[in-house]
Structures are given as C-alpha cells and as structure tokens.
Amino acid sequence: MLPSLVTEIPKGEDWVYEVKYDGFRAMIYLEENRNINIVSRNQNLLNQQFPEIINLFELVSRKLSLPLILDGELSVLEGDLKANFDLIQKEVG
C-alpha cells in the first residue's frame, strides 16, 4: 500500500493519472453477513473513527454483490482537487 519513488513519469497509452488526495489508506471489508470493517494499512480497526462510512455502507450494501473489498484513501475534501489532511487526522487522532 505504499507508493514507490520514481524519477520519471511513466509514458504511454497504458498509464492513467489521478489526483492524489492526502488521507489515510484503508481497506473496507463488506462481508456476506453485512458485517463491515474499515482497516488501516497497519491492520488497525478504524470503525469507531469513521461511523459515517459504516453507516453509508450499511445503507448501500444491500445493493452490492458481497463479499466485497474496497482499497482506497479516506480523505476529507475541501473541493474537487483538494483534501484537508488536518481534518482527517482529527478523525483518527
């Protein structure tokens, strides 16, 4: 889950770029029994820090094919291209 440092930007049709949002890398596990867990890259359970994410997936999980694992960045957005790392730190801290 950690990035690799490179000195040149990859080129070619096989590469796609996206905005890098500062936040916390996490995996969200949605199980067939509707159990939901948010786990950090250090294997810490983050459910208590992000109840709004748990609530959201409780609502939408009935429409998803389970089990499902999502890998991504938990971020607080200030706009389309800017995340606020200080706000997300308060959630985890």
mmCIF file of N, CA and C in Angstrom, residues 35-81:
data_model
loop_
_atom_site.group_PDB
_atom_site.id
_atom_site.type_symbol
_atom_site.label_atom_id
_atom_site.label_comp_id
_atom_site.label_asym_id
_atom_site.label_seq_id
_atom_site.Cartn_x
_atom_site.Cartn_y
_atom_site.Cartn_z
ATOM 1 N N ASN A 35 -21.513 -7.613 7.716
ATOM 2 C CA ASN A 35 -20.525 -7.074 8.638
ATOM 3 C C ASN A 35 -19.577 -6.169 7.846
ATOM 4 N N ILE A 36 -19.240 -5.003 8.401
ATOM 5 C CA ILE A 36 -18.402 -4.015 7.719
ATOM 6 C C ILE A 36 -17.226 -3.662 8.617
ATOM 7 N N ASN A 37 -16.013 -3.691 8.065
ATOM 8 C CA ASN A 37 -14.818 -3.300 8.809
ATOM 9 C C ASN A 37 -13.945 -2.396 7.953
ATOM 10 N N ILE A 38 -13.467 -1.323 8.581
ATOM 11 C CA ILE A 38 -12.502 -0.421 7.950
ATOM 12 C C ILE A 38 -11.172 -0.693 8.635
ATOM 13 N N VAL A 39 -10.143 -1.067 7.849
ATOM 14 C CA VAL A 39 -8.858 -1.481 8.407
ATOM 15 C C VAL A 39 -7.742 -0.641 7.779
ATOM 16 N N SER A 40 -6.854 -0.101 8.641
ATOM 17 C CA SER A 40 -5.721 0.694 8.153
ATOM 18 C C SER A 40 -4.652 -0.215 7.572
ATOM 19 N N ARG A 41 -3.667 0.387 6.911
ATOM 20 C CA ARG A 41 -2.585 -0.431 6.345
ATOM 21 C C ARG A 41 -1.751 -1.095 7.435
ATOM 22 N N ASN A 42 -1.845 -0.577 8.683
ATOM 23 C CA ASN A 42 -1.166 -1.191 9.828
ATOM 24 C C ASN A 42 -2.063 -2.203 10.542
ATOM 25 N N GLN A 43 -3.180 -2.544 9.898
ATOM 26 C CA GLN A 43 -4.138 -3.523 10.420
ATOM 27 C C GLN A 43 -4.886 -3.048 11.660
ATOM 28 N N ASN A 44 -5.025 -1.722 11.830
ATOM 29 C CA ASN A 44 -5.823 -1.166 12.921
ATOM 30 C C ASN A 44 -7.273 -1.018 12.454
ATOM 31 N N LEU A 45 -8.207 -1.398 13.303
ATOM 32 C CA LEU A 45 -9.616 -1.252 13.002
ATOM 33 C C LEU A 45 -10.017 0.213 13.184
ATOM 34 N N LEU A 46 -10.632 0.817 12.156
ATOM 35 C CA LEU A 46 -10.981 2.236 12.169
ATOM 36 C C LEU A 46 -12.487 2.483 12.231
ATOM 37 N N ASN A 47 -13.281 1.475 12.550
ATOM 38 C CA ASN A 47 -14.736 1.624 12.548
ATOM 39 C C ASN A 47 -15.213 2.749 13.460
ATOM 40 N N GLN A 48 -14.664 2.864 14.666
ATOM 41 C CA GLN A 48 -15.111 3.889 15.608
ATOM 42 C C GLN A 48 -14.755 5.297 15.148
ATOM 43 N N GLN A 49 -13.650 5.441 14.409
ATOM 44 C CA GLN A 49 -13.239 6.762 13.938
ATOM 45 C C GLN A 49 -14.063 7.236 12.749
ATOM 46 N N PHE A 50 -14.683 6.318 12.015
ATOM 47 C CA PHE A 50 -15.423 6.679 10.805
ATOM 48 C C PHE A 50 -16.829 6.074 10.793
ATOM 49 N N PRO A 51 -17.672 6.419 11.778
ATOM 50 C CA PRO A 51 -19.023 5.845 11.809
ATOM 51 C C PRO A 51 -19.857 6.244 10.602
ATOM 52 N N GLU A 52 -19.594 7.404 10.021
ATOM 53 C CA GLU A 52 -20.353 7.837 8.848
ATOM 54 C C GLU A 52 -20.100 6.929 7.649
ATOM 55 N N ILE A 53 -18.906 6.382 7.541
ATOM 56 C CA ILE A 53 -18.603 5.453 6.448
ATOM 57 C C ILE A 53 -19.310 4.120 6.700
ATOM 58 N N ILE A 54 -19.289 3.656 7.943
ATOM 59 C CA ILE A 54 -20.006 2.428 8.292
ATOM 60 C C ILE A 54 -21.489 2.599 7.986
ATOM 61 N N ASN A 55 -22.064 3.738 8.400
ATOM 62 C CA ASN A 55 -23.491 3.992 8.155
ATOM 63 C C ASN A 55 -23.817 3.999 6.665
ATOM 64 N N LEU A 56 -22.967 4.624 5.871
ATOM 65 C CA LEU A 56 -23.192 4.663 4.425
ATOM 66 C C LEU A 56 -23.217 3.258 3.837
ATOM 67 N N PHE A 57 -22.230 2.444 4.191
ATOM 68 C CA PHE A 57 -22.174 1.101 3.624
ATOM 69 C C PHE A 57 -23.271 0.194 4.167
ATOM 70 N N GLU A 58 -23.767 0.461 5.361
ATOM 71 C CA GLU A 58 -24.927 -0.288 5.846
ATOM 72 C C GLU A 58 -26.131 -0.023 4.953
ATOM 73 N N LEU A 59 -26.268 1.212 4.474
ATOM 74 C CA LEU A 59 -27.375 1.572 3.595
ATOM 75 C C LEU A 59 -27.236 0.980 2.198
ATOM 76 N N VAL A 60 -26.036 1.038 1.628
ATOM 77 C CA VAL A 60 -25.865 0.625 0.228
ATOM 78 C C VAL A 60 -25.476 -0.841 0.060
ATOM 79 N N SER A 61 -25.092 -1.522 1.129
ATOM 80 C CA SER A 61 -24.604 -2.899 0.991
ATOM 81 C C SER A 61 -25.662 -3.848 0.443
ATOM 82 N N ARG A 62 -26.929 -3.550 0.666
ATOM 83 C CA ARG A 62 -27.995 -4.409 0.154
ATOM 84 C C ARG A 62 -28.049 -4.417 -1.373
ATOM 85 N N LYS A 63 -27.486 -3.390 -1.982
ATOM 86 C CA LYS A 63 -27.494 -3.284 -3.442
ATOM 87 C C LYS A 63 -26.191 -3.769 -4.070
ATOM 88 N N LEU A 64 -25.265 -4.238 -3.240
ATOM 89 C CA LEU A 64 -23.959 -4.672 -3.733
ATOM 90 C C LEU A 64 -23.858 -6.185 -3.727
ATOM 91 N N SER A 65 -23.029 -6.702 -4.602
ATOM 92 C CA SER A 65 -22.733 -8.127 -4.611
ATOM 93 C C SER A 65 -21.623 -8.370 -3.588
ATOM 94 N N LEU A 66 -21.942 -9.118 -2.539
ATOM 95 C CA LEU A 66 -20.993 -9.341 -1.446
ATOM 96 C C LEU A 66 -20.474 -10.762 -1.471
ATOM 97 N N PRO A 67 -19.296 -11.020 -0.939
ATOM 98 C CA PRO A 67 -18.400 -10.110 -0.234
ATOM 99 C C PRO A 67 -17.691 -9.160 -1.198
ATOM 100 N N LEU A 68 -17.210 -8.042 -0.625
ATOM 101 C CA LEU A 68 -16.555 -7.011 -1.417
ATOM 102 C C LEU A 68 -15.454 -6.380 -0.578
ATOM 103 N N ILE A 69 -14.299 -6.128 -1.194
ATOM 104 C CA ILE A 69 -13.200 -5.426 -0.526
ATOM 105 C C ILE A 69 -12.875 -4.189 -1.349
ATOM 106 N N LEU A 70 -12.871 -3.025 -0.681
ATOM 107 C CA LEU A 70 -12.510 -1.760 -1.326
ATOM 108 C C LEU A 70 -11.183 -1.288 -0.761
ATOM 109 N N ASP A 71 -10.295 -0.849 -1.629
ATOM 110 C CA ASP A 71 -8.969 -0.371 -1.246
ATOM 111 C C ASP A 71 -8.877 1.082 -1.681
ATOM 112 N N GLY A 72 -8.641 1.995 -0.742
ATOM 113 C CA GLY A 72 -8.590 3.388 -1.142
ATOM 114 C C GLY A 72 -8.068 4.307 -0.064
ATOM 115 N N GLU A 73 -8.281 5.585 -0.274
ATOM 116 C CA GLU A 73 -7.815 6.644 0.613
ATOM 117 C C GLU A 73 -9.024 7.297 1.277
ATOM 118 N N LEU A 74 -9.020 7.360 2.612
ATOM 119 C CA LEU A 74 -10.056 8.072 3.343
ATOM 120 C C LEU A 74 -9.610 9.522 3.460
ATOM 121 N N SER A 75 -10.379 10.432 2.885
ATOM 122 C CA SER A 75 -9.994 11.848 2.831
ATOM 123 C C SER A 75 -11.191 12.730 3.146
ATOM 124 N N VAL A 76 -10.892 13.923 3.666
ATOM 125 C CA VAL A 76 -11.892 14.976 3.818
ATOM 126 C C VAL A 76 -11.606 15.980 2.704
ATOM 127 N N LEU A 77 -12.569 16.173 1.807
ATOM 128 C CA LEU A 77 -12.356 17.041 0.656
ATOM 129 C C LEU A 77 -12.833 18.460 0.925
ATOM 130 N N GLU A 78 -12.014 19.422 0.506
ATOM 131 C CA GLU A 78 -12.396 20.836 0.537
ATOM 132 C C GLU A 78 -12.939 21.270 -0.816
ATOM 133 N N GLY A 79 -12.623 20.520 -1.842
ATOM 134 C CA GLY A 79 -13.061 20.803 -3.196
ATOM 135 C C GLY A 79 -12.721 19.621 -4.077
ATOM 136 N N ASP A 80 -12.958 19.754 -5.377
ATOM 137 C CA ASP A 80 -12.702 18.656 -6.312
ATOM 138 C C ASP A 80 -11.242 18.221 -6.336
ATOM 139 N N LEU A 81 -10.329 19.146 -6.094
ATOM 140 C CA LEU A 81 -8.907 18.836 -6.238
ATOM 141 C C LEU A 81 -8.110 19.043 -4.961
#
